[in-house]
Amino acid sequence: MGCCGDEEDDSSPLHQPLTTTADHRNSVFTSTVDTISPMNSNFAALICHDTLRLIFEKLPIADLARAACVCRIWCTIASDRDILTASFKAPWRLYDVVGNPSSGSFWRDNRLSKFAISHRISRGDSVASLAVKYDVQVMEVKRLNNMMSDHGIYSRERLLIPVSNADILIDNTCYIELDLYAKREVAVLYLEGAPDSKNLGCSSSKVTSNEGKKRIFESIRRSMQVDDGTALYYLSVSNGDPRAALSEFSEDVKWERQAGLA
């Protein structure tokens, strides 16, 4: 009987058994074990390859990179080429991505800056005219192609043009290439046909064609505003590296001015 003559409710908190510290610890442990976590190896779904593939196929490229850092199994599946390719092209609705990057880090970034249009240089082209044609900034073209001046265009067979409109990528195929001049790996879009096979996966840093060497020489001579012999000298002492040749020439000019010889 209660204090007012009512029947006491056995469910009252006063009649509940006390919970010991040990019971509390056990309950916390049990809830922790039942929690779905990538660090919980007892949860079979998180180590099932088929289940993980179904999950990872829905992830954006940045989340795939994070998943690859969790454990060995996750890394193996998150690094699968088919999954990486599908995630890489999904935001831009690309038809395909062809070629193998030199480093797995290529797949970690699929922003628009990762793509470029290949433009074959023809007579009358200039950096400014190409910037107008493709609706981009002149400095963006120079930055992407690692150009110091407008004269650099004459030593190249093509230029990479930044993609300003993502719609141009829809249902198109891009080719993973390491550009010799830009010195970076990009997904290149060819608006007119497919690339030459020599461009795919190219990792050499030297230009071997006679035409390419001639264009480099003409560009160096114009930039330095010197005669053929002087331009050839600086190219020879820099082992054919145009940037090193220009740097060596600039240092010599600076020394002559300081010494009062110029």
mmCIF file of N, CA and C in Angstrom, residues 170-220:
data_model
loop_
_atom_site.group_PDB
_atom_site.id
_atom_site.type_symbol
_atom_site.label_atom_id
_atom_site.label_comp_id
_atom_site.label_asym_id
_atom_site.label_seq_id
_atom_site.Cartn_x
_atom_site.Cartn_y
_atom_site.Cartn_z
ATOM 1 N N ILE A 170 31.052 16.768 -71.855
ATOM 2 C CA ILE A 170 29.943 15.812 -71.840
ATOM 3 C C ILE A 170 30.040 14.853 -73.026
ATOM 4 N N ASP A 171 29.989 13.554 -72.714
ATOM 5 C CA ASP A 171 30.005 12.472 -73.718
ATOM 6 C C ASP A 171 31.278 12.466 -74.560
ATOM 7 N N ASN A 172 32.343 13.063 -74.076
ATOM 8 C CA ASN A 172 33.623 13.045 -74.787
ATOM 9 C C ASN A 172 34.636 12.171 -74.054
ATOM 10 N N THR A 173 35.715 11.837 -74.752
ATOM 11 C CA THR A 173 36.783 11.016 -74.183
ATOM 12 C C THR A 173 38.015 11.874 -73.940
ATOM 13 N N CYS A 174 38.597 11.738 -72.759
ATOM 14 C CA CYS A 174 39.829 12.453 -72.424
ATOM 15 C C CYS A 174 40.981 11.456 -72.308
ATOM 16 N N TYR A 175 42.184 11.943 -72.593
ATOM 17 C CA TYR A 175 43.370 11.089 -72.595
ATOM 18 C C TYR A 175 44.366 11.598 -71.549
ATOM 19 N N ILE A 176 44.789 10.707 -70.673
ATOM 20 C CA ILE A 176 45.730 11.087 -69.622
ATOM 21 C C ILE A 176 47.120 11.224 -70.237
ATOM 22 N N GLU A 177 47.695 12.404 -70.141
ATOM 23 C CA GLU A 177 48.999 12.674 -70.742
ATOM 24 C C GLU A 177 49.871 13.496 -69.808
ATOM 25 N N LEU A 178 51.167 13.218 -69.882
ATOM 26 C CA LEU A 178 52.162 14.043 -69.194
ATOM 27 C C LEU A 178 52.791 14.948 -70.243
ATOM 28 N N ASP A 179 52.382 16.209 -70.269
ATOM 29 C CA ASP A 179 52.856 17.132 -71.295
ATOM 30 C C ASP A 179 54.316 17.492 -71.067
ATOM 31 N N LEU A 180 55.097 17.476 -72.165
ATOM 32 C CA LEU A 180 56.531 17.715 -72.067
ATOM 33 C C LEU A 180 56.864 19.117 -71.584
ATOM 34 N N TYR A 181 56.102 20.098 -72.032
ATOM 35 C CA TYR A 181 56.388 21.483 -71.688
ATOM 36 C C TYR A 181 55.694 21.909 -70.403
ATOM 37 N N ALA A 182 54.442 21.549 -70.270
ATOM 38 C CA ALA A 182 53.699 21.928 -69.068
ATOM 39 C C ALA A 182 54.233 21.220 -67.837
ATOM 40 N N LYS A 183 54.866 20.062 -68.053
ATOM 41 C CA LYS A 183 55.444 19.261 -66.963
ATOM 42 C C LYS A 183 54.399 18.910 -65.906
ATOM 43 N N ARG A 184 53.220 18.560 -66.399
ATOM 44 C CA ARG A 184 52.157 18.133 -65.501
ATOM 45 C C ARG A 184 51.278 17.115 -66.223
ATOM 46 N N GLU A 185 50.596 16.311 -65.443
ATOM 47 C CA GLU A 185 49.722 15.287 -65.996
ATOM 48 C C GLU A 185 48.290 15.798 -65.999
ATOM 49 N N VAL A 186 47.676 15.778 -67.156
ATOM 50 C CA VAL A 186 46.329 16.302 -67.298
ATOM 51 C C VAL A 186 45.485 15.351 -68.145
ATOM 52 N N ALA A 187 44.170 15.522 -68.040
ATOM 53 C CA ALA A 187 43.236 14.780 -68.890
ATOM 54 C C ALA A 187 42.941 15.660 -70.102
ATOM 55 N N VAL A 188 43.452 15.265 -71.252
ATOM 56 C CA VAL A 188 43.426 16.108 -72.448
ATOM 57 C C VAL A 188 42.255 15.738 -73.352
ATOM 58 N N LEU A 189 41.553 16.752 -73.806
ATOM 59 C CA LEU A 189 40.437 16.582 -74.733
ATOM 60 C C LEU A 189 40.882 17.026 -76.129
ATOM 61 N N TYR A 190 40.686 16.137 -77.104
ATOM 62 C CA TYR A 190 41.008 16.444 -78.496
ATOM 63 C C TYR A 190 39.704 16.729 -79.237
ATOM 64 N N LEU A 191 39.547 17.969 -79.668
ATOM 65 C CA LEU A 191 38.315 18.345 -80.361
ATOM 66 C C LEU A 191 38.288 17.817 -81.788
ATOM 67 N N GLU A 192 39.466 17.520 -82.323
ATOM 68 C CA GLU A 192 39.551 17.000 -83.685
ATOM 69 C C GLU A 192 40.286 15.665 -83.680
ATOM 70 N N GLY A 193 39.522 14.580 -83.558
ATOM 71 C CA GLY A 193 40.112 13.251 -83.605
ATOM 72 C C GLY A 193 40.805 12.854 -82.326
ATOM 73 N N ALA A 194 41.625 11.802 -82.432
ATOM 74 C CA ALA A 194 42.327 11.234 -81.280
ATOM 75 C C ALA A 194 43.792 11.678 -81.301
ATOM 76 N N PRO A 195 44.493 11.528 -80.193
ATOM 77 C CA PRO A 195 45.895 11.959 -80.128
ATOM 78 C C PRO A 195 46.817 10.971 -80.822
ATOM 79 N N ASP A 196 48.051 11.415 -81.068
ATOM 80 C CA ASP A 196 49.077 10.505 -81.550
ATOM 81 C C ASP A 196 49.434 9.546 -80.436
ATOM 82 N N SER A 197 49.747 8.329 -80.806
ATOM 83 C CA SER A 197 50.063 7.314 -79.785
ATOM 84 C C SER A 197 51.288 7.696 -78.966
ATOM 85 N N LYS A 198 52.171 8.514 -79.528
ATOM 86 C CA LYS A 198 53.394 8.891 -78.812
ATOM 87 C C LYS A 198 53.102 9.817 -77.644
ATOM 88 N N ASN A 199 51.940 10.480 -77.661
ATOM 89 C CA ASN A 199 51.609 11.400 -76.577
ATOM 90 C C ASN A 199 51.099 10.680 -75.344
ATOM 91 N N LEU A 200 50.480 9.506 -75.520
ATOM 92 C CA LEU A 200 49.876 8.802 -74.395
ATOM 93 C C LEU A 200 50.948 8.251 -73.484
ATOM 94 N N GLY A 201 50.828 8.596 -72.198
ATOM 95 C CA GLY A 201 51.748 8.068 -71.207
ATOM 96 C C GLY A 201 53.174 8.538 -71.398
ATOM 97 N N CYS A 202 53.383 9.593 -72.156
ATOM 98 C CA CYS A 202 54.731 10.072 -72.440
ATOM 99 C C CYS A 202 55.342 10.681 -71.191
ATOM 100 N N SER A 203 56.552 10.249 -70.828
ATOM 101 C CA SER A 203 57.190 10.756 -69.615
ATOM 102 C C SER A 203 58.563 11.345 -69.881
ATOM 103 N N SER A 204 59.013 11.332 -71.134
ATOM 104 C CA SER A 204 60.323 11.879 -71.460
ATOM 105 C C SER A 204 60.285 13.390 -71.388
ATOM 106 N N SER A 205 61.379 14.014 -70.929
ATOM 107 C CA SER A 205 61.424 15.465 -70.790
ATOM 108 C C SER A 205 62.225 16.118 -71.917
ATOM 109 N N LYS A 206 62.617 15.356 -72.938
ATOM 110 C CA LYS A 206 63.413 15.912 -74.026
ATOM 111 C C LYS A 206 62.618 15.897 -75.321
ATOM 112 N N VAL A 207 62.812 16.913 -76.114
ATOM 113 C CA VAL A 207 62.177 16.983 -77.418
ATOM 114 C C VAL A 207 63.153 16.410 -78.432
ATOM 115 N N THR A 208 62.735 15.365 -79.148
ATOM 116 C CA THR A 208 63.667 14.647 -80.010
ATOM 117 C C THR A 208 63.523 15.018 -81.477
ATOM 118 N N SER A 209 62.437 15.582 -81.902
ATOM 119 C CA SER A 209 62.239 15.873 -83.318
ATOM 120 C C SER A 209 63.078 17.079 -83.728
ATOM 121 N N ASN A 210 63.566 17.036 -84.958
ATOM 122 C CA ASN A 210 64.354 18.151 -85.484
ATOM 123 C C ASN A 210 63.520 19.425 -85.573
ATOM 124 N N GLU A 211 62.252 19.251 -85.931
ATOM 125 C CA GLU A 211 61.365 20.405 -86.024
ATOM 126 C C GLU A 211 61.185 21.069 -84.669
ATOM 127 N N GLY A 212 61.048 20.250 -83.634
ATOM 128 C CA GLY A 212 60.894 20.784 -82.285
ATOM 129 C C GLY A 212 62.137 21.527 -81.837
ATOM 130 N N LYS A 213 63.319 20.967 -82.148
ATOM 131 C CA LYS A 213 64.564 21.617 -81.773
ATOM 132 C C LYS A 213 64.728 22.951 -82.498
ATOM 133 N N LYS A 214 64.312 22.980 -83.748
ATOM 134 C CA LYS A 214 64.411 24.220 -84.515
ATOM 135 C C LYS A 214 63.521 25.302 -83.938
ATOM 136 N N ARG A 215 62.313 24.903 -83.518
ATOM 137 C CA ARG A 215 61.395 25.872 -82.926
ATOM 138 C C ARG A 215 61.921 26.405 -81.604
ATOM 139 N N ILE A 216 62.536 25.538 -80.828
ATOM 140 C CA ILE A 216 63.125 25.968 -79.552
ATOM 141 C C ILE A 216 64.242 26.981 -79.804
ATOM 142 N N PHE A 217 65.077 26.670 -80.803
ATOM 143 C CA PHE A 217 66.183 27.577 -81.121
ATOM 144 C C PHE A 217 65.669 28.955 -81.532
ATOM 145 N N GLU A 218 64.652 28.984 -82.399
ATOM 146 C CA GLU A 218 64.107 30.253 -82.855
ATOM 147 C C GLU A 218 63.494 31.041 -81.700
ATOM 148 N N SER A 219 62.837 30.339 -80.789
ATOM 149 C CA SER A 219 62.233 30.997 -79.634
ATOM 150 C C SER A 219 63.299 31.600 -78.731
ATOM 151 N N ILE A 220 64.375 30.843 -78.485
ATOM 152 C CA ILE A 220 65.473 31.336 -77.643
ATOM 153 C C ILE A 220 66.125 32.558 -78.280
#
